[in-house]
Tab-separated table of C-alpha atoms and ligand atoms in Angstrom:
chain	number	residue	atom	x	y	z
A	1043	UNK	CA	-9.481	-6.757	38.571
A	1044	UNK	CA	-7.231	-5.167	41.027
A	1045	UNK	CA	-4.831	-2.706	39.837
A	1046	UNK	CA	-3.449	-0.496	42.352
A	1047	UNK	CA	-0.182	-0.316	43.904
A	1048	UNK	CA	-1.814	-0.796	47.700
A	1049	UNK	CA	1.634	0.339	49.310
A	1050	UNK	CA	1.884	3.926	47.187
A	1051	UNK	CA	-2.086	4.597	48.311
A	1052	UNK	CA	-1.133	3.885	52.050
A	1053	UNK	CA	2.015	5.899	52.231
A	1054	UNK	CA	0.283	8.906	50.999
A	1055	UNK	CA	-3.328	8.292	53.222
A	1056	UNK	CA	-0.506	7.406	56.661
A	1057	UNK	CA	0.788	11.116	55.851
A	1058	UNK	CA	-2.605	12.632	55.092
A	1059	UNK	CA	-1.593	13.797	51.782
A	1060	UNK	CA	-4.132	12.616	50.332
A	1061	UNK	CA	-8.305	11.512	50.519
A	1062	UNK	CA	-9.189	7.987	49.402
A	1063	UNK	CA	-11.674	8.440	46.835
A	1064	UNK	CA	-12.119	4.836	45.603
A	1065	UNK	CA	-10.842	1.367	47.252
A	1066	UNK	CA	-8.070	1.919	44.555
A	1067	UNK	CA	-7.166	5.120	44.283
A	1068	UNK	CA	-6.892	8.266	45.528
A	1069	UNK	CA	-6.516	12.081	45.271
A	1070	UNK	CA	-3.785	14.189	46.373
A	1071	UNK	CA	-4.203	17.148	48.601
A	1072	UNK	CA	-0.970	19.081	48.587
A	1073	UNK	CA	0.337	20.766	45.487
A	1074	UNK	CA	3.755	18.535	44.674
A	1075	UNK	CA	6.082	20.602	42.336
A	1076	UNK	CA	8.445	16.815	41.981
A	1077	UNK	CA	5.409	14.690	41.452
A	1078	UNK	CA	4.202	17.186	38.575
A	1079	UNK	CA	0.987	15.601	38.130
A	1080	UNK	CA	-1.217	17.361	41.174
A	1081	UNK	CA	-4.945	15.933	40.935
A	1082	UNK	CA	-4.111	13.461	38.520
A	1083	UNK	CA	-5.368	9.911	40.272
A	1084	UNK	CA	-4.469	8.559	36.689
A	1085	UNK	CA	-1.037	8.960	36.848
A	1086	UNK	CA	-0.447	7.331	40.631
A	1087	UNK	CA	-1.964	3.744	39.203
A	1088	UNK	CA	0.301	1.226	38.410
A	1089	UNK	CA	0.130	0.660	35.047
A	1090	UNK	CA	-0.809	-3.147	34.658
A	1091	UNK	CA	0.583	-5.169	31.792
A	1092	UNK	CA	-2.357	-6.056	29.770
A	1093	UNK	CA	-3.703	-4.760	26.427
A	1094	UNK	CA	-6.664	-1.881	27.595
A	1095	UNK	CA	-9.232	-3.373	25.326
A	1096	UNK	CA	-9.058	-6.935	25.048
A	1097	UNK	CA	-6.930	-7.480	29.035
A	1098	UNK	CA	-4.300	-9.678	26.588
A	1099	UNK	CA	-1.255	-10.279	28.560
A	1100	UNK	CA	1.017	-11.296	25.286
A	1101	UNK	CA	1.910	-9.705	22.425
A	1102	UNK	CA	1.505	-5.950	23.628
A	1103	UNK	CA	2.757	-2.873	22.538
A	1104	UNK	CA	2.826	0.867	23.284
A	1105	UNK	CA	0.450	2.902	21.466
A	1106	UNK	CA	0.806	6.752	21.240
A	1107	UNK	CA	-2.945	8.055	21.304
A	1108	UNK	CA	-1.696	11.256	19.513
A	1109	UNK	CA	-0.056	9.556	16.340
A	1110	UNK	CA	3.155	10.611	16.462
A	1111	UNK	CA	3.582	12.161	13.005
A	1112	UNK	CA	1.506	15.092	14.551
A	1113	UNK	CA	3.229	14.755	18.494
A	1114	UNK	CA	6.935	15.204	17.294
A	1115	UNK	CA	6.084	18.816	16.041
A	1116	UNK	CA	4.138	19.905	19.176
A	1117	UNK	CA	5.580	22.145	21.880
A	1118	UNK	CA	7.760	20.805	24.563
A	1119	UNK	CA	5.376	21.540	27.379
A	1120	UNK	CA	2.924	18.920	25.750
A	1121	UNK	CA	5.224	16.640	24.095
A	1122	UNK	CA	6.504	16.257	27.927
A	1123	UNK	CA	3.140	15.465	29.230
A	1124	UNK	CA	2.942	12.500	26.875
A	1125	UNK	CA	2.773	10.181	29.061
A	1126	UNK	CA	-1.036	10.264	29.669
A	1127	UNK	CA	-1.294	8.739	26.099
A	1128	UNK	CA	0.833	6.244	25.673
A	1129	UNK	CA	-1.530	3.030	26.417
A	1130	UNK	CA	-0.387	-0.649	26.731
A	1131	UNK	CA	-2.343	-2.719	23.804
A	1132	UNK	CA	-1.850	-6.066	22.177
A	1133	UNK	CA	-0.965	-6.415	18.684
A	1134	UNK	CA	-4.173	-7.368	17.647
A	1135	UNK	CA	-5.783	-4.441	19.164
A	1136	UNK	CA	-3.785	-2.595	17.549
A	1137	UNK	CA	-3.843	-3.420	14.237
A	1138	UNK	CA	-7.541	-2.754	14.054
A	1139	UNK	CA	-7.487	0.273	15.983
A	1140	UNK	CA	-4.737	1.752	13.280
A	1141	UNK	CA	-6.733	1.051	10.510
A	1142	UNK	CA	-9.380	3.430	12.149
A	1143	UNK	CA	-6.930	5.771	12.599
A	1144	UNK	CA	-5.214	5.880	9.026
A	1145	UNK	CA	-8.913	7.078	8.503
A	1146	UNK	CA	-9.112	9.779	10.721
A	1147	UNK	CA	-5.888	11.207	9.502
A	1148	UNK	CA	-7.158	10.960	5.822
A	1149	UNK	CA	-10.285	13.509	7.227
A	1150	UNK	CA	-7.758	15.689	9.164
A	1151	UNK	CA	-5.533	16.061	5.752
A	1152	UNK	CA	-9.196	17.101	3.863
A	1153	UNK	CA	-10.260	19.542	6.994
A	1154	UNK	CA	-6.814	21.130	7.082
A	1155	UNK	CA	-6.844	21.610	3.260
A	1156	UNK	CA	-2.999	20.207	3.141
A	1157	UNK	CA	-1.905	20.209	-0.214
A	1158	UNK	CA	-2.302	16.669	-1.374
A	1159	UNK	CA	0.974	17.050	-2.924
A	1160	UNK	CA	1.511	15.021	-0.325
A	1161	UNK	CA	4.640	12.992	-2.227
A	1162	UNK	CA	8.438	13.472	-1.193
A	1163	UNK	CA	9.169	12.795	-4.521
A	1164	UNK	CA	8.076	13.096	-8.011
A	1165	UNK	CA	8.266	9.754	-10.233
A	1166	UNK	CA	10.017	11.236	-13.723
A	1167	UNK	CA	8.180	9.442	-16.330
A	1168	UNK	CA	9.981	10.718	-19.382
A	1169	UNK	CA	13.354	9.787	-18.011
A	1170	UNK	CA	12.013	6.103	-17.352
A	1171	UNK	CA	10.806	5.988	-20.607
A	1172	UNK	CA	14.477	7.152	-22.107
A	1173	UNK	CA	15.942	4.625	-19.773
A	1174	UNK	CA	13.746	1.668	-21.063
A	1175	UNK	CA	14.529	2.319	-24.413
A	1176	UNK	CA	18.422	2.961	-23.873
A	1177	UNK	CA	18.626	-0.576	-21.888
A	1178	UNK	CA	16.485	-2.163	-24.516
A	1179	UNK	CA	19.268	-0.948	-26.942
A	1180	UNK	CA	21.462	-3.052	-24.745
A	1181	UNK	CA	19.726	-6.136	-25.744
A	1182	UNK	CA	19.813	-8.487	-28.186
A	1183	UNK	CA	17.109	-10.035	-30.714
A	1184	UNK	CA	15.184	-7.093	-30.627
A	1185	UNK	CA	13.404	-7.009	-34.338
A	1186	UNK	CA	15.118	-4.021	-36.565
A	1187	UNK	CA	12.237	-1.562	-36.874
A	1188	UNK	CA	11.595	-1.232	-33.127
A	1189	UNK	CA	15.474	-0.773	-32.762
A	1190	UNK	CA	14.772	2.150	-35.102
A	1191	UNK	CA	12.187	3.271	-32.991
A	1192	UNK	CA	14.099	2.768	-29.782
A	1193	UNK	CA	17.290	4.833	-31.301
A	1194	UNK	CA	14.696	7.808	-32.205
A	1195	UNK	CA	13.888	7.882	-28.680
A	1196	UNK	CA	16.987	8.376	-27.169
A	1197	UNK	CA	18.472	10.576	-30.014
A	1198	UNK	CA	15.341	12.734	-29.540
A	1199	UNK	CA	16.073	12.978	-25.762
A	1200	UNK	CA	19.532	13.416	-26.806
A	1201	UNK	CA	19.275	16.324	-28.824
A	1202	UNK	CA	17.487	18.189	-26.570
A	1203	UNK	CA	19.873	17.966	-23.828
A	1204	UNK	CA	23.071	18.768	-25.834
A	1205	UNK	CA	24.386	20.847	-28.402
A	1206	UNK	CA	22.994	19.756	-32.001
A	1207	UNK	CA	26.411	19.602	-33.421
A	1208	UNK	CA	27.879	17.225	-31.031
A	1209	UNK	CA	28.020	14.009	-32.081
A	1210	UNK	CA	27.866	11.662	-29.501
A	1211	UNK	CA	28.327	7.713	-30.489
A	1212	UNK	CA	25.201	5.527	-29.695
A	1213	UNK	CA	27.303	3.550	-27.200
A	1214	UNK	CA	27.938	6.591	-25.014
A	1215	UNK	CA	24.371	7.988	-25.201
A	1216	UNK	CA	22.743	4.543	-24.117
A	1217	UNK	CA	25.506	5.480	-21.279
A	1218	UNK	CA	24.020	8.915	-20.120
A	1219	UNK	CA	20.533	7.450	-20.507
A	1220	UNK	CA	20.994	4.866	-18.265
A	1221	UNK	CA	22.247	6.889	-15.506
A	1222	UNK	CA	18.965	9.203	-15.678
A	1223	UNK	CA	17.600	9.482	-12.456
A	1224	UNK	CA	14.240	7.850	-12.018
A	1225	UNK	CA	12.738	10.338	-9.147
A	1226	UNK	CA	13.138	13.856	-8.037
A	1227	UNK	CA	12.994	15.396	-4.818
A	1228	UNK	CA	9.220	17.607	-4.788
A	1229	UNK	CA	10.198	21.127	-3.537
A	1230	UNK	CA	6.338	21.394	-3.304
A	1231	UNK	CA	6.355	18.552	-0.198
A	1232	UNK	CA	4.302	19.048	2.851
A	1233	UNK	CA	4.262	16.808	5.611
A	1234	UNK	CA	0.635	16.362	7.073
A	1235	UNK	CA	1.716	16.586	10.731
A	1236	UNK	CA	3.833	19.395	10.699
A	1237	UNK	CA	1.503	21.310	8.422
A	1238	UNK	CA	-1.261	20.177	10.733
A	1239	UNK	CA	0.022	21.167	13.732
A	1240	UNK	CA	1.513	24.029	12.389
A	1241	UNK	CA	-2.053	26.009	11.911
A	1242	UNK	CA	-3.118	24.108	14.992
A	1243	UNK	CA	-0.724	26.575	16.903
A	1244	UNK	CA	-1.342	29.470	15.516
A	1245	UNK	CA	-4.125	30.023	17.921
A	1246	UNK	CA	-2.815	30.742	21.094
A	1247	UNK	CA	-2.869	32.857	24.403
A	1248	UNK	CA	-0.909	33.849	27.471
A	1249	UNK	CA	-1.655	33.332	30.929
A	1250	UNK	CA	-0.396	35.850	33.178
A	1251	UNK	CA	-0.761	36.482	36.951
A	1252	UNK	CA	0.438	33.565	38.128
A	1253	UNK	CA	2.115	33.851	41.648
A	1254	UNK	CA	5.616	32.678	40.247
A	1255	UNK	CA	5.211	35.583	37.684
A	1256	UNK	CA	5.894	32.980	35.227
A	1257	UNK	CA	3.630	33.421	31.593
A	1258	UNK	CA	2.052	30.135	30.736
A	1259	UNK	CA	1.504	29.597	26.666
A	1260	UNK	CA	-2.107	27.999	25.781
A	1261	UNK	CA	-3.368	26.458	22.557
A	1262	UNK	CA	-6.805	25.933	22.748
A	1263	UNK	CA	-7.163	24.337	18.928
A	1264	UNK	CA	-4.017	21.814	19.962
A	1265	UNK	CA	-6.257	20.835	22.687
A	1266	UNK	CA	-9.501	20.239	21.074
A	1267	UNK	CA	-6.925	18.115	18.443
A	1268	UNK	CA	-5.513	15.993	21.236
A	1269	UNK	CA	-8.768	15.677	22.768
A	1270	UNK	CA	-10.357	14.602	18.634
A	1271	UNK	CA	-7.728	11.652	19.278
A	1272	UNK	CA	-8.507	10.413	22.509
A	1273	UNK	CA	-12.265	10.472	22.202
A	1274	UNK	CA	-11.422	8.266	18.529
A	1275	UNK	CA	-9.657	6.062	20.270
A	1276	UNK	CA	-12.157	5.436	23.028
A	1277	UNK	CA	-15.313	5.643	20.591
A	1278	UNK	CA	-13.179	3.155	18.228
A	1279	UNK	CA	-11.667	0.483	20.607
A	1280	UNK	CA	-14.481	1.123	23.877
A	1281	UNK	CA	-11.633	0.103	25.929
A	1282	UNK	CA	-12.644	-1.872	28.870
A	1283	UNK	CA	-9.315	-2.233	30.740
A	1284	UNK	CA	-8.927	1.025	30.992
A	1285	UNK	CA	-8.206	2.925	34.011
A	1286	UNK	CA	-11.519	4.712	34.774
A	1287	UNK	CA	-9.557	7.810	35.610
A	1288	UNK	CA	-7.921	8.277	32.316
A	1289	UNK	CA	-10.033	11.275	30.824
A	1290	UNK	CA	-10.351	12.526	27.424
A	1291	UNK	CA	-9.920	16.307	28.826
A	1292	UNK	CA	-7.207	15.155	31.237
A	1293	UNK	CA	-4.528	18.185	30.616
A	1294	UNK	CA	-2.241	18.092	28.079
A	1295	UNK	CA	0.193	20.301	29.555
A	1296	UNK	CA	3.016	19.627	31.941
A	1297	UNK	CA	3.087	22.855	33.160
B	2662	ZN	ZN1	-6.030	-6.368	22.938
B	2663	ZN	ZN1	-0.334	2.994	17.784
């Protein structure tokens, strides 16, 4: 396997910018501000087009190492510096890798503690069972005593939600019934990434000092997270198409 791009390598070695530290790669030695990713042989490979795991040429896919329920809510200045996990994989791959995965986000919710009132919305039984009975009103050859009880359902319902004295014709209450919503929206809703991430940057530090005077936020529990997903992946998949140079503590900021 031969993956470099032989012309980048030699245009940087002709202008001694950088030492040749494999036949395939090598390491800058000038700090680029445009190139943004100083020390970072990973980035100047080509990126081949085969799955990582399985070398599959057809079928493949982009798959974000940091699911991206938990990505979309991190800070710019690691959202940016996404690139580093985003890893071309076949279908097959991964399908079995995101079965893993659904797992590991199951044991995040549990460490986190996130409310498992995990639903957007709330299924509203007693309304379904108002509706049933309203549109069963609707039909025909239904035997008389169940129409009985059927018409003490919804007059129950009924009364409750108006005035005693009105009196509303069966027609028109079937009417309302029907139109009962099914669902309602759970004001108690938390999404797991945002919740996640959430107390995942509530640890954090400054750096100061730098010579551009510039203060530099940190989050060291965001990157022991990212870190938890790129050591699953590589535990889960061993990927042996890999670039050798992509590293589970490779930086996770662009900055
Ligand atoms: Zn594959
Ligand atoms: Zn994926």
């Amino acid at each position: 396997m031969f993956r470099c791009n032989i012309k980048k390598i030699a245009w940087y070695l002709s202008r001694n910018l950088a030492n040749q530290i494999a036949h395939d790669s090598i390491q800058l030695n000038f700090k680029s501000k445009g190139l943004g990713h100083v020390g970072d042989t990973y980035h100047l490979e080509d990126k081949s087009n085969f799955c990582v795991c399985c070398a599959a040429i057809e079928n493949l896919t982009m798959h974000h190492v940091v699911p991206d329920m938990y990505r979309r809510h991190m800070p710019e200045i690691v959202k940016s510096h996404a690139s580093h996990d985003v890893l071309l994989i076949c279908i097959n791959c991964h399908t079995s890798y995101e079965k893993a995965a659904s797992e590991l986000k199951k044991k995040i919710a549990i460490d986190f503690n996130v409310p498992l009132n995990g639903q957007r919305r709330i299924r509203l039984e007693y309304n379904i069972k108002i509706k049933k009975a309203a549109s069963a009103l609707n039909r025909i050859g239904i035997p008389e005593d169940r129409i009985q009880e059927l018409k003490n359902i919804v007059f129950t319902w009924h009364q409750q939600i108006t005035d005693k004295t009105e009196n509303d014709k069966l027609e028109g209450i079937i009417e309302k019934a029907l139109m009962l919503p099914d669902y309602e929206k759970n004001n108690e809703f938390v999404e797991q990434g945002k919740y996640v991430v959430n107390q995942l940057l509530k640890d954090c530090f400054y750096i100061t000092g730098l010579e551009d005077g510039s203060t530099r936020m940190r989050w060291p529990k965001l990157e022991d997270f990212i870190y938890l997903w790129r050591e699953h992946f590589l535990k889960i998949m061993r990927p042996r198409f890999l670039s050798q140079y992509w590293k589970v503590d490779d930086k996770i900021y662009i900055e």
